[in-house]
Short mmCIF file of C-alpha atoms in Angstrom, two decimals:
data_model
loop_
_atom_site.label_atom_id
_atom_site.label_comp_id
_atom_site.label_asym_id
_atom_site.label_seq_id
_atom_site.Cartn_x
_atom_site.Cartn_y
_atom_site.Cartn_z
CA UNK A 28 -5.29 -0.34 -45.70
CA UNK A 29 -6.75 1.55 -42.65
CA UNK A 30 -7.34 0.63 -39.02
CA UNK A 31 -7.99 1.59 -35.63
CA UNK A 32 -5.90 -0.35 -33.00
CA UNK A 33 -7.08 -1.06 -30.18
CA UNK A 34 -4.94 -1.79 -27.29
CA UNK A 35 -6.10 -3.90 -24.49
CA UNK A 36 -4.31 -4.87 -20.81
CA UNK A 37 -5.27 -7.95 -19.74
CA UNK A 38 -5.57 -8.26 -15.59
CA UNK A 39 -8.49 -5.98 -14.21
CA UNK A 40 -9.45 -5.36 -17.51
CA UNK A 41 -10.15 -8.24 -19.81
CA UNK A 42 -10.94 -10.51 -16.62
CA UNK A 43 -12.67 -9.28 -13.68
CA UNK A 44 -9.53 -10.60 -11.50
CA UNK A 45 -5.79 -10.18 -11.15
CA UNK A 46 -4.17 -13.74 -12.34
CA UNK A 47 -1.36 -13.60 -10.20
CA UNK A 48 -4.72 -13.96 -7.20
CA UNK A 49 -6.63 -16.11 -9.07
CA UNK A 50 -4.02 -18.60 -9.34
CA UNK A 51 -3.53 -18.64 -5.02
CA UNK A 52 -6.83 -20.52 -5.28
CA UNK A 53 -4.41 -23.48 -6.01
CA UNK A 54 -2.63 -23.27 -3.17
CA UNK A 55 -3.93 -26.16 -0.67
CA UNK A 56 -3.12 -23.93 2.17
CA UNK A 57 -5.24 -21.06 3.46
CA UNK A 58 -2.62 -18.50 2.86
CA UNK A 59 1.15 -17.86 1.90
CA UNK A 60 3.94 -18.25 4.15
CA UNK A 61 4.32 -14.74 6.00
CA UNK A 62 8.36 -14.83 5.04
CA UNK A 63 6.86 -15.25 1.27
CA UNK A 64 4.76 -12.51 1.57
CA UNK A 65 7.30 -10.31 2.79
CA UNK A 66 9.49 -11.16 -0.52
CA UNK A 67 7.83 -8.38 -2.14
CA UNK A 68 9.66 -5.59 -3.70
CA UNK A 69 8.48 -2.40 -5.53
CA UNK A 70 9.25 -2.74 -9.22
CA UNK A 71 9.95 -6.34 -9.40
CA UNK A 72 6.56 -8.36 -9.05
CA UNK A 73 7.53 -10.96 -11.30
CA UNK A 74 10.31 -12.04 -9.06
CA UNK A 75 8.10 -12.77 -6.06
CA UNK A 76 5.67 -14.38 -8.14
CA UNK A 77 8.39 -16.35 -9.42
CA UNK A 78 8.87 -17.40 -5.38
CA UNK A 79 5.19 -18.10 -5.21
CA UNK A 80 5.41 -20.74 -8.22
CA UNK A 81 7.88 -22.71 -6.65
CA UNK A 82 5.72 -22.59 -3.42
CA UNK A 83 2.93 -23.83 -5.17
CA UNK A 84 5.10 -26.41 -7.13
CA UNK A 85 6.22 -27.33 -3.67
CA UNK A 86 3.46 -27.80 -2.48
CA UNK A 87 1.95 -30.56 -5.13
CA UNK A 88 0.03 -27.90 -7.48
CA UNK A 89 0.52 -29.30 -11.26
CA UNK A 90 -0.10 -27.60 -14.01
CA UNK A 91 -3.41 -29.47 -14.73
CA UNK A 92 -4.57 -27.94 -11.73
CA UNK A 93 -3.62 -24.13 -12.82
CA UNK A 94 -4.85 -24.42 -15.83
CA UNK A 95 -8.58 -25.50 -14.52
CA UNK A 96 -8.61 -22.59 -12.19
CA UNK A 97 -7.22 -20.54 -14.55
CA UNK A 98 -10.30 -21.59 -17.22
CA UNK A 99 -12.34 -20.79 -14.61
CA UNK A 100 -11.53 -17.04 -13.94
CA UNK A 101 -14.37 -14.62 -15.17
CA UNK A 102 -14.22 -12.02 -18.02
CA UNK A 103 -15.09 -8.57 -16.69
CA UNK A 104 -18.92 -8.01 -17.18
CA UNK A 105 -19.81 -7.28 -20.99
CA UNK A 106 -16.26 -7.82 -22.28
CA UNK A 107 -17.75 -10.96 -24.38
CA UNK A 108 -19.91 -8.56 -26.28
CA UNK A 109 -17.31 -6.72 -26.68
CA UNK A 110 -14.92 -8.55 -28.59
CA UNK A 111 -17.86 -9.84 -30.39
CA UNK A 112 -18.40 -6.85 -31.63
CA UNK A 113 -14.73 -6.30 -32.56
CA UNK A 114 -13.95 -9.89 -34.56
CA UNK A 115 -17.11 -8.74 -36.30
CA UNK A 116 -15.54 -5.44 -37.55
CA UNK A 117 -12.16 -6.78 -37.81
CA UNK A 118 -11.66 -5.19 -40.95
CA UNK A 119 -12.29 -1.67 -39.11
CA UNK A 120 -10.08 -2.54 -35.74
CA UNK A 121 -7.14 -4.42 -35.06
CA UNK A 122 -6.62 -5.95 -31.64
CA UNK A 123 -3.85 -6.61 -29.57
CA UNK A 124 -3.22 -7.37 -25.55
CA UNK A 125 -0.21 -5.35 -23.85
CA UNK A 126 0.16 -7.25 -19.99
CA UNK A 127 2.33 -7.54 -17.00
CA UNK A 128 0.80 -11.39 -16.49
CA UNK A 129 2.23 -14.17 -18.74
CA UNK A 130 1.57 -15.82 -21.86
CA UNK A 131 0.61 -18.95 -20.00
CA UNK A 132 -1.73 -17.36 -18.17
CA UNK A 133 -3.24 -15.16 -20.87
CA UNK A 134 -3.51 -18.31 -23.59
CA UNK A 135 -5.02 -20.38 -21.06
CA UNK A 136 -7.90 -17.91 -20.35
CA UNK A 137 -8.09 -16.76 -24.07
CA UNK A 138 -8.51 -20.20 -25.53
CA UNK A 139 -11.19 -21.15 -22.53
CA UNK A 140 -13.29 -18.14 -23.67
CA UNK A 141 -12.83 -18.74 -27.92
CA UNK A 142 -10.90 -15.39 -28.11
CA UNK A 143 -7.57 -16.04 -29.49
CA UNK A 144 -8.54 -15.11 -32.81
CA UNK A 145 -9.61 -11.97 -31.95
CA UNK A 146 -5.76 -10.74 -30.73
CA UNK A 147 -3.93 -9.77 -33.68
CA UNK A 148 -0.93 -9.88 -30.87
CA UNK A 149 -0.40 -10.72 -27.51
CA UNK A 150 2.75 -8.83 -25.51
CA UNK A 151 3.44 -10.34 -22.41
CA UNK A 152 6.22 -12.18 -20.10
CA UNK A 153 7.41 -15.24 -21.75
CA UNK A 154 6.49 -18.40 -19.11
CA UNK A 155 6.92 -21.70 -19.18
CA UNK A 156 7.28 -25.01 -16.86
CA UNK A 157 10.31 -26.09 -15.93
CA UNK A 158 11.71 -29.94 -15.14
CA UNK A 159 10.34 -29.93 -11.43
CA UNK A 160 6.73 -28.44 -12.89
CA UNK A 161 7.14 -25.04 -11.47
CA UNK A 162 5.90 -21.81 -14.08
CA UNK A 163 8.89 -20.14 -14.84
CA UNK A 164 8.01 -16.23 -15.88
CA UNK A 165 11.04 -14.12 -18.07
CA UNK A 166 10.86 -10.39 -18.34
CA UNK A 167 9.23 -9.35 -21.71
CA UNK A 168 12.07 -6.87 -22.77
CA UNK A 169 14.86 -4.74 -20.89
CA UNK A 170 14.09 -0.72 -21.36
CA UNK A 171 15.25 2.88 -19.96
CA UNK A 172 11.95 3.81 -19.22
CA UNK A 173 12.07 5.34 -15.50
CA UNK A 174 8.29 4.95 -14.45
CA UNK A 175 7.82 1.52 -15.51
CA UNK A 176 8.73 -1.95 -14.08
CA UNK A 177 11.69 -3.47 -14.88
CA UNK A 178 10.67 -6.10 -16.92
CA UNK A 179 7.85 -4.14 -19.04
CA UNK A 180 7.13 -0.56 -20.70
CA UNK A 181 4.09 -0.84 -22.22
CA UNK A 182 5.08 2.68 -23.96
CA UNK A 183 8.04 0.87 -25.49
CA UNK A 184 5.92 -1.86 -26.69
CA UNK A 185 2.87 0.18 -27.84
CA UNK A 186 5.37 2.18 -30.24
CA UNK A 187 7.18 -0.38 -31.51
CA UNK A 188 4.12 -2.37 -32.87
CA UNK A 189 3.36 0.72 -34.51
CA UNK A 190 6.11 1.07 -36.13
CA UNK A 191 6.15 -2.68 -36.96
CA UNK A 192 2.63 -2.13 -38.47
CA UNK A 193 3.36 1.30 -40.34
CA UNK A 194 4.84 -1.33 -43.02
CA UNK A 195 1.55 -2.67 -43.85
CA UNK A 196 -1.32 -1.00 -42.75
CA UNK A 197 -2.26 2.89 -41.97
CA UNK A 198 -3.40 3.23 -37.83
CA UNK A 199 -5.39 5.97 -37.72
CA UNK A 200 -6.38 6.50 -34.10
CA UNK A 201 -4.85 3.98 -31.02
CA UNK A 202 -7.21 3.35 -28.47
CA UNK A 203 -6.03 2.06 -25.28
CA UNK A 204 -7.89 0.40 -22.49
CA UNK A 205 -6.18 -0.13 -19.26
CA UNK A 206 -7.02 0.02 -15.07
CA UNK A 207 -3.21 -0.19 -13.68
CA UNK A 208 -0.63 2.04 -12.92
CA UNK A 209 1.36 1.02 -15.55
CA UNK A 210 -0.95 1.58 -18.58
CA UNK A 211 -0.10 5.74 -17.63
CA UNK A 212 2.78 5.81 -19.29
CA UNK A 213 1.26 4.60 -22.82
CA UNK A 214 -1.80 6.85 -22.19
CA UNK A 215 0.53 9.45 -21.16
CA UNK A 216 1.74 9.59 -25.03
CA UNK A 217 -1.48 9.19 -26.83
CA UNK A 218 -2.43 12.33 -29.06
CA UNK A 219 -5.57 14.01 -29.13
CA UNK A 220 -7.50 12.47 -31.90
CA UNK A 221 -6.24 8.98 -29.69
CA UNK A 222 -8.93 7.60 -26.96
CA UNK A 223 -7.45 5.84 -23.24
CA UNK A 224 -10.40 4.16 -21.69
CA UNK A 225 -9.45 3.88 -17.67
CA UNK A 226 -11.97 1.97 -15.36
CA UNK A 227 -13.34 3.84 -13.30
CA UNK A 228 -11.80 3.97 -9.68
CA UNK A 229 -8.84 2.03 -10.52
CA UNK A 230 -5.28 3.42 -10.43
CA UNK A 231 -5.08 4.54 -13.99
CA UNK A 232 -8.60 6.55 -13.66
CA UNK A 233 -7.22 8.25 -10.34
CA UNK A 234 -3.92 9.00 -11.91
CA UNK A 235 -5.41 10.33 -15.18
CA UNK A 236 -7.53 12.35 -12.93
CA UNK A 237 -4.83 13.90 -10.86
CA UNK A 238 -2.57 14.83 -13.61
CA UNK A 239 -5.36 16.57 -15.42
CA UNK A 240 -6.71 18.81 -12.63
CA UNK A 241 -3.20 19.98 -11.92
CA UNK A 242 -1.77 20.20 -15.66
CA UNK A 243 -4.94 19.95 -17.81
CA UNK A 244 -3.16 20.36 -21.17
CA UNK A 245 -0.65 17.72 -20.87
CA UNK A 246 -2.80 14.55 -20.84
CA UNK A 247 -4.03 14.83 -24.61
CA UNK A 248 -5.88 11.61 -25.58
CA UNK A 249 -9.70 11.69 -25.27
CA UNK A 250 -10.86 10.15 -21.82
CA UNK A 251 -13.55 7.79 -21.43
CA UNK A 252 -13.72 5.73 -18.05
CA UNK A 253 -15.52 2.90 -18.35
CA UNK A 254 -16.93 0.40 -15.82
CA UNK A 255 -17.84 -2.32 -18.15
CA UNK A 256 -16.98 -3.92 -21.61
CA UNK A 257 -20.58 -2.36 -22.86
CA UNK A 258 -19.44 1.14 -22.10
CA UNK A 259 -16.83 0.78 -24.63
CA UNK A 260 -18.65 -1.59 -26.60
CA UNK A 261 -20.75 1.75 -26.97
CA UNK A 262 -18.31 3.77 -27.55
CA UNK A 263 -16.70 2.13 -30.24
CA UNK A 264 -20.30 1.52 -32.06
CA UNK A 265 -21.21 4.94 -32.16
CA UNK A 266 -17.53 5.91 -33.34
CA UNK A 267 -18.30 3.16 -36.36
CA UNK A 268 -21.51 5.20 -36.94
CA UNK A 269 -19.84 8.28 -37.26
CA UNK A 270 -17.64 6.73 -40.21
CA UNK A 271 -19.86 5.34 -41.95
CA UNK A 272 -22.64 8.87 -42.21
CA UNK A 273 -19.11 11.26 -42.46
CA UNK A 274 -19.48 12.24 -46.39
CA UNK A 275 -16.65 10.41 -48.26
CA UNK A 276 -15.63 8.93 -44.69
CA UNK A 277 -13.37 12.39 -44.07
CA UNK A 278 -12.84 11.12 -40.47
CA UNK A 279 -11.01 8.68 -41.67
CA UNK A 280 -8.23 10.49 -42.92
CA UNK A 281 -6.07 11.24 -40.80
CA UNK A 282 -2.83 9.63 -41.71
CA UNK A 283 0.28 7.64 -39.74
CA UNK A 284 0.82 10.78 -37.69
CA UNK A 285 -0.30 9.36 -34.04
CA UNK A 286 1.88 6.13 -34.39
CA UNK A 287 5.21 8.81 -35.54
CA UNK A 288 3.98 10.78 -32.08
CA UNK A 289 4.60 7.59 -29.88
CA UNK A 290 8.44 7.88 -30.69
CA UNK A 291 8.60 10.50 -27.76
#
């Protein structure tokens, strides 16, 4: 069996919002404690957040209440057609989410929108609510990785699904779509027959940018910003089109040999 996978991050991307904002519109006061915001160090996001939960817990916000906001919180314009388009063709792409957020977070907002089924897999921090009510988020995994955040390479991740997968079916081309500085370092690895889709004006556009007008060879994967879910969404449908008119489908040939790449 033969697929495309199709990787997605979840903040910025799948929803038009960050979650770890979204979810200050519990907080009953107008903003955080300056000596909270001031917690905030480079690398380790999840701990302040962390802080910010038992602020919130603090401060009367149940879990009720996060998960109405959360329900709440918009998908990015066009990304419903999008994965309409992909549960359709399911046979064709499989689809999994690769986030910094939390599985709380990410389930709550999936299931509000019907799109849990349409996730093959969803990599993310483990969360959960502990005896006084406050979210409680883990680190995913523990790496080596020296451009990524402690608690998350999405490189690491992305490779080891694929090797997980290799077992059962044949990926032919990964397609990653990301805005954040730390979807680089998967898109950084991605061959040339693989496609990153950056949004446009977001850090991973602007880095993908730089790197490519100093070292133009090194980025390899096929680049197509996007602004919306229906620039992909087109993307994808004339890539389908392509398959299906290619005589005996020779596009779709070319073996396990991008997954092997990702093993760096």
């Amino acid at each position: 069996m033969k697929k495309f996978l199709i990787a997605f991050d979840f903040d910025e991307t799948i929803i038009q919002h960050n979650t770890d904002n979204v979810i200050l519109k519990c907080n009953p006061e107008e903003k955080l404690p300056e000596e909270l915001l001031k917690s905030k160090e480079e690398g380790y996001w999840n701990e302040h957040m962390g802080k910010v939960y038992d602020y919130l817990c603090d401060k009367g916000v149940k879990q009720e209440h996060m998960t109405k906001v959360l329900a709440e919180t918009p998908l990015t314009k066009e990304m419903s057609t999008l994965f309409q388009f992909l549960k359709k063709h399911s046979d064709l792409f499989e689809c999994i989410i690769v986030s910094d957020a939390n599985i709380y977070f990410i389930s709550t907002i999936l299931e509000a929108n019907g799109l849990s089924a349409v996730f093959q897999k969803v990599y993310t921090n483990p969360s959960y609510f502990d005896n006084r009510g406050s979210l409680v988020i883990s680190p995913f995994h523990s790496h080596k990785c020296q451009q990524c955040p402690v608690n998350m390479c999405k490189r690491q991740i992305l490779h080891e699904h694929l090797m997980q997968r290799l077992k059962e079916v044949q990926i032919e081309k990964v397609l990653y779509a990301g805005d954040g500085a730390n979807d680089f370092c998967p898109s950084s690895v991605l061959t040339a027959t693989d496609v990153v889709f950056p949004r446009k004006n977001y850090p991973l556009d602007r880095m993908i940018s730089e790197v490519k007008g100093v070292k133009p060879l090194v980025f390899k994967a096929q680049v197509v910003p996007w602004e919306n879910g229906g620039d992909i969404l087109a993307f994808l449908q004339e890539m389908t089109r392509s398959l299906s008119d290619a005589p005996n489908n020779q596009e779709f040939t070319a073996s396990c040999s991008n997954a092997k790449a990702l093993l760096g």
